[in-house]
mmCIF file of C-alpha atoms in Angstrom:
data_model
loop_
_atom_site.group_PDB
_atom_site.id
_atom_site.type_symbol
_atom_site.label_atom_id
_atom_site.label_comp_id
_atom_site.label_asym_id
_atom_site.label_seq_id
_atom_site.Cartn_x
_atom_site.Cartn_y
_atom_site.Cartn_z
ATOM 1 C CA UNK R 293 -13.562 -50.989 17.156
ATOM 2 C CA UNK R 294 -11.010 -50.998 14.412
ATOM 3 C CA UNK R 295 -7.713 -48.282 13.872
ATOM 4 C CA UNK R 296 -8.196 -46.158 11.635
ATOM 5 C CA UNK R 297 -5.695 -44.224 9.556
ATOM 6 C CA UNK R 298 -7.392 -40.462 11.121
ATOM 7 C CA UNK R 299 -5.924 -41.807 14.361
ATOM 8 C CA UNK R 300 -2.996 -42.879 13.076
ATOM 9 C CA UNK R 301 -2.819 -39.227 11.430
ATOM 10 C CA UNK R 302 -3.869 -37.659 14.563
ATOM 11 C CA UNK R 303 -1.213 -39.130 16.583
ATOM 12 C CA UNK R 304 1.585 -38.480 14.082
ATOM 13 C CA UNK R 305 0.289 -34.693 14.217
ATOM 14 C CA UNK R 306 0.300 -34.311 17.705
ATOM 15 C CA UNK R 307 3.992 -35.434 18.411
ATOM 16 C CA UNK R 308 5.194 -33.273 15.376
ATOM 17 C CA UNK R 309 3.200 -30.603 16.500
ATOM 18 C CA UNK R 310 3.764 -30.607 20.151
ATOM 19 C CA UNK R 311 0.332 -29.894 21.443
ATOM 20 C CA UNK R 312 -3.463 -31.599 20.733
ATOM 21 C CA UNK R 313 -4.550 -27.489 19.395
ATOM 22 C CA UNK R 314 -1.491 -27.422 16.977
ATOM 23 C CA UNK R 315 -2.112 -30.529 15.491
ATOM 24 C CA UNK R 316 -6.092 -29.725 15.314
ATOM 25 C CA UNK R 317 -5.013 -26.502 13.464
ATOM 26 C CA UNK R 318 -2.598 -28.560 11.256
ATOM 27 C CA UNK R 319 -5.220 -31.153 10.386
ATOM 28 C CA UNK R 320 -8.251 -28.745 10.177
ATOM 29 C CA UNK R 321 -10.182 -30.472 12.669
ATOM 30 C CA UNK R 322 -11.425 -29.091 16.200
ATOM 31 C CA UNK R 323 -8.973 -29.952 19.318
ATOM 32 C CA UNK R 324 -11.811 -32.423 20.677
ATOM 33 C CA UNK R 325 -11.749 -34.399 17.629
ATOM 34 C CA UNK R 326 -7.958 -35.033 17.580
ATOM 35 C CA UNK R 327 -8.500 -35.637 21.539
ATOM 36 C CA UNK R 328 -11.440 -38.470 20.170
ATOM 37 C CA UNK R 329 -9.111 -39.820 17.743
ATOM 38 C CA UNK R 330 -5.960 -40.342 20.127
ATOM 39 C CA UNK R 331 -8.455 -42.089 22.876
ATOM 40 C CA UNK R 332 -10.278 -43.899 20.198
ATOM 41 C CA UNK R 333 -6.752 -45.403 18.993
ATOM 42 C CA UNK R 334 -5.844 -45.908 22.461
ATOM 43 C CA UNK R 335 -8.977 -48.072 23.149
ATOM 44 C CA UNK R 336 -8.644 -49.742 19.876
ATOM 45 C CA UNK R 337 -4.992 -50.513 20.679
ATOM 46 C CA UNK R 338 -5.978 -51.452 24.434
ATOM 47 C CA UNK R 339 -2.854 -49.701 25.593
ATOM 48 C CA UNK R 340 -1.897 -45.961 26.864
ATOM 49 C CA UNK R 341 -0.104 -44.223 24.204
ATOM 50 C CA UNK R 342 0.316 -40.757 25.160
ATOM 51 C CA UNK R 343 0.593 -39.279 28.650
ATOM 52 C CA UNK R 344 -1.043 -35.868 29.199
ATOM 53 C CA UNK R 345 -0.496 -32.918 31.553
ATOM 54 C CA UNK R 346 -1.797 -29.698 31.810
ATOM 55 C CA UNK R 347 1.679 -28.375 30.496
ATOM 56 C CA UNK R 348 3.175 -31.441 28.474
ATOM 57 C CA UNK R 349 2.419 -34.592 26.070
ATOM 58 C CA UNK R 350 5.134 -37.131 25.835
ATOM 59 C CA UNK R 351 4.617 -40.814 24.293
ATOM 60 C CA UNK R 352 4.278 -43.902 26.674
ATOM 61 C CA UNK R 353 6.913 -47.089 25.627
ATOM 62 C CA UNK R 354 3.683 -48.077 23.683
ATOM 63 C CA UNK R 355 3.442 -44.758 21.922
ATOM 64 C CA UNK R 356 6.673 -44.936 20.578
ATOM 65 C CA UNK R 357 6.391 -48.098 19.022
ATOM 66 C CA UNK R 358 2.940 -47.289 17.629
ATOM 67 C CA UNK R 359 4.142 -44.228 16.477
ATOM 68 C CA UNK R 360 6.912 -45.710 14.881
ATOM 69 C CA UNK R 361 4.380 -48.046 12.842
ATOM 70 C CA UNK R 362 2.351 -45.538 12.289
ATOM 71 C CA UNK R 363 4.901 -43.231 10.270
ATOM 72 C CA UNK R 364 5.595 -46.340 7.879
ATOM 73 C CA UNK R 365 1.963 -46.957 7.571
ATOM 74 C CA UNK R 366 1.425 -43.001 6.380
ATOM 75 C CA UNK R 367 4.641 -43.123 4.314
ATOM 76 C CA UNK R 368 3.506 -46.110 2.381
ATOM 77 C CA UNK R 369 -0.175 -44.947 1.962
ATOM 78 C CA UNK R 370 1.265 -41.919 0.620
ATOM 79 C CA UNK R 371 3.761 -43.584 -1.791
ATOM 80 C CA UNK R 372 0.428 -45.761 -2.822
ATOM 81 C CA UNK R 373 -1.454 -42.362 -3.621
ATOM 82 C CA UNK R 374 1.735 -40.685 -5.495
ATOM 83 C CA UNK R 375 2.182 -43.939 -7.903
ATOM 84 C CA UNK R 376 -1.261 -44.108 -8.350
ATOM 85 C CA UNK R 377 -1.794 -40.574 -9.689
ATOM 86 C CA UNK R 378 1.560 -40.975 -11.831
ATOM 87 C CA UNK R 379 0.477 -44.297 -13.129
ATOM 88 C CA UNK R 380 4.112 -44.919 -12.657
ATOM 89 C CA UNK R 381 5.884 -47.687 -10.341
ATOM 90 C CA UNK R 382 8.917 -47.676 -8.269
ATOM 91 C CA UNK R 383 11.198 -50.886 -7.015
ATOM 92 C CA UNK R 384 12.949 -50.306 -3.944
ATOM 93 C CA UNK R 385 16.043 -52.574 -3.889
ATOM 94 C CA UNK R 386 18.327 -52.921 -0.716
ATOM 95 C CA UNK R 387 22.071 -53.527 -0.485
ATOM 96 C CA UNK R 388 24.196 -53.559 2.765
ATOM 97 C CA UNK R 389 27.407 -52.277 1.605
ATOM 98 C CA UNK R 390 27.803 -50.777 -2.044
ATOM 99 C CA UNK R 391 24.952 -52.283 -3.824
ATOM 100 C CA UNK R 392 26.483 -53.815 -7.265
ATOM 101 C CA UNK R 393 30.113 -52.757 -6.609
ATOM 102 C CA UNK R 394 31.456 -51.084 -9.814
ATOM 103 C CA UNK R 395 28.666 -52.732 -11.906
ATOM 104 C CA UNK R 396 26.105 -50.290 -9.536
ATOM 105 C CA UNK R 397 25.889 -47.361 -12.891
ATOM 106 C CA UNK R 398 25.694 -50.019 -15.245
ATOM 107 C CA UNK R 399 22.523 -51.586 -13.914
ATOM 108 C CA UNK R 400 20.901 -48.268 -13.141
ATOM 109 C CA UNK R 401 21.560 -47.340 -16.357
ATOM 110 C CA UNK R 402 20.214 -50.512 -17.750
ATOM 111 C CA UNK R 403 17.020 -50.733 -15.627
ATOM 112 C CA UNK R 404 16.258 -46.919 -16.974
ATOM 113 C CA UNK R 405 16.364 -47.822 -20.477
ATOM 114 C CA UNK R 406 14.289 -51.660 -20.016
ATOM 115 C CA UNK R 407 11.867 -50.207 -17.369
ATOM 116 C CA UNK R 408 10.989 -46.591 -18.406
ATOM 117 C CA UNK R 409 8.065 -46.145 -16.329
ATOM 118 C CA UNK R 410 9.273 -47.699 -13.450
ATOM 119 C CA UNK R 411 11.653 -46.003 -10.879
ATOM 120 C CA UNK R 412 14.507 -47.588 -9.573
ATOM 121 C CA UNK R 413 15.350 -46.669 -5.697
ATOM 122 C CA UNK R 414 18.519 -48.069 -4.198
ATOM 123 C CA UNK R 415 17.785 -47.791 -0.670
ATOM 124 C CA UNK R 416 21.212 -48.879 1.871
ATOM 125 C CA UNK R 417 20.077 -51.007 4.838
ATOM 126 C CA UNK R 418 22.791 -52.405 7.483
ATOM 127 C CA UNK R 419 20.131 -55.303 7.890
ATOM 128 C CA UNK R 420 21.176 -59.241 7.109
ATOM 129 C CA UNK R 421 17.665 -59.039 5.073
ATOM 130 C CA UNK R 422 18.631 -55.484 3.360
ATOM 131 C CA UNK R 423 15.439 -54.191 4.279
ATOM 132 C CA UNK R 424 13.311 -57.200 3.302
ATOM 133 C CA UNK R 425 12.501 -58.093 6.462
ATOM 134 C CA UNK R 426 11.310 -54.379 7.731
ATOM 135 C CA UNK R 427 9.647 -53.657 4.642
ATOM 136 C CA UNK R 428 11.614 -50.581 3.317
ATOM 137 C CA UNK R 429 12.821 -52.604 0.466
ATOM 138 C CA UNK R 430 11.163 -54.824 -2.461
ATOM 139 C CA UNK R 431 14.113 -56.568 -3.457
ATOM 140 C CA UNK R 432 17.561 -57.007 -1.414
ATOM 141 C CA UNK R 433 21.158 -57.779 -2.705
ATOM 142 C CA UNK R 434 22.187 -60.084 -0.438
ATOM 143 C CA UNK R 435 25.673 -61.392 -0.010
ATOM 144 C CA UNK R 436 25.677 -64.575 1.665
ATOM 145 C CA UNK R 437 24.832 -68.163 0.886
ATOM 146 C CA UNK R 438 21.907 -70.162 1.325
ATOM 147 C CA UNK R 439 22.596 -72.964 4.069
ATOM 148 C CA UNK R 440 20.652 -75.552 1.724
ATOM 149 C CA UNK R 441 19.841 -75.938 -1.826
ATOM 150 C CA UNK R 442 16.145 -75.628 -1.673
ATOM 151 C CA UNK R 443 14.036 -78.569 -3.663
ATOM 152 C CA UNK R 444 12.063 -76.410 -5.748
ATOM 153 C CA UNK R 445 11.547 -72.158 -6.453
ATOM 154 C CA UNK R 446 8.558 -72.845 -4.846
ATOM 155 C CA UNK R 447 9.815 -73.846 -1.720
ATOM 156 C CA UNK R 448 12.694 -71.135 -1.532
ATOM 157 C CA UNK R 449 10.052 -68.405 -1.931
ATOM 158 C CA UNK R 450 7.860 -69.790 0.429
ATOM 159 C CA UNK R 451 10.631 -70.132 3.176
ATOM 160 C CA UNK R 452 12.388 -67.159 2.840
ATOM 161 C CA UNK R 453 10.984 -64.464 0.289
ATOM 162 C CA UNK R 454 14.303 -64.504 -1.668
ATOM 163 C CA UNK R 455 14.858 -65.535 -5.139
ATOM 164 C CA UNK R 456 18.457 -66.719 -6.569
ATOM 165 C CA UNK R 457 18.793 -64.799 -9.294
ATOM 166 C CA UNK R 458 21.744 -64.976 -12.634
ATOM 167 C CA UNK R 459 23.838 -62.021 -12.522
ATOM 168 C CA UNK R 460 22.528 -59.258 -14.742
ATOM 169 C CA UNK R 461 26.215 -57.761 -15.145
ATOM 170 C CA UNK R 462 28.482 -60.232 -15.824
ATOM 171 C CA UNK R 463 31.304 -60.117 -13.084
ATOM 172 C CA UNK R 464 35.102 -61.358 -13.939
ATOM 173 C CA UNK R 465 34.334 -64.872 -11.892
ATOM 174 C CA UNK R 466 31.055 -65.621 -14.486
ATOM 175 C CA UNK R 467 31.977 -63.885 -17.770
ATOM 176 C CA UNK R 468 33.208 -66.704 -20.068
#
């Protein structure tokens, strides 16, 4: 059996609402259907996700990991639906400290002029990959030197999913 979106929605609703009954009301389905969806998700993954007692529910360690990923999947789906309806796009650029420093405002202005239908979202991410590895960004501004020069651009993209770009806004060091 495969994991289905309704399974993930039920898990998130149960934990958000605190009970199977309240989750059922929120999802506009029966309590039995919510319970069956949680059971089907547990069956599909082969692990227990929710500890149930007559008075409370709680997540197992596996359940906590699955819920975090389920929320991310549901968020991405909501973004996809919103973008499809709007006919516009969004680019998320991750950064670790101060984006482009003093050039951030100019970059945003130029972006808005050049890509009118594509929203620019700068996302602060205190990770070495600027949010690329966890999927929270589409591109990232990384302030580190590559360990060696790749033999070709395709090798670089294939190995690290990063692409060096020439500066869009000259800095004092490269404005000559």
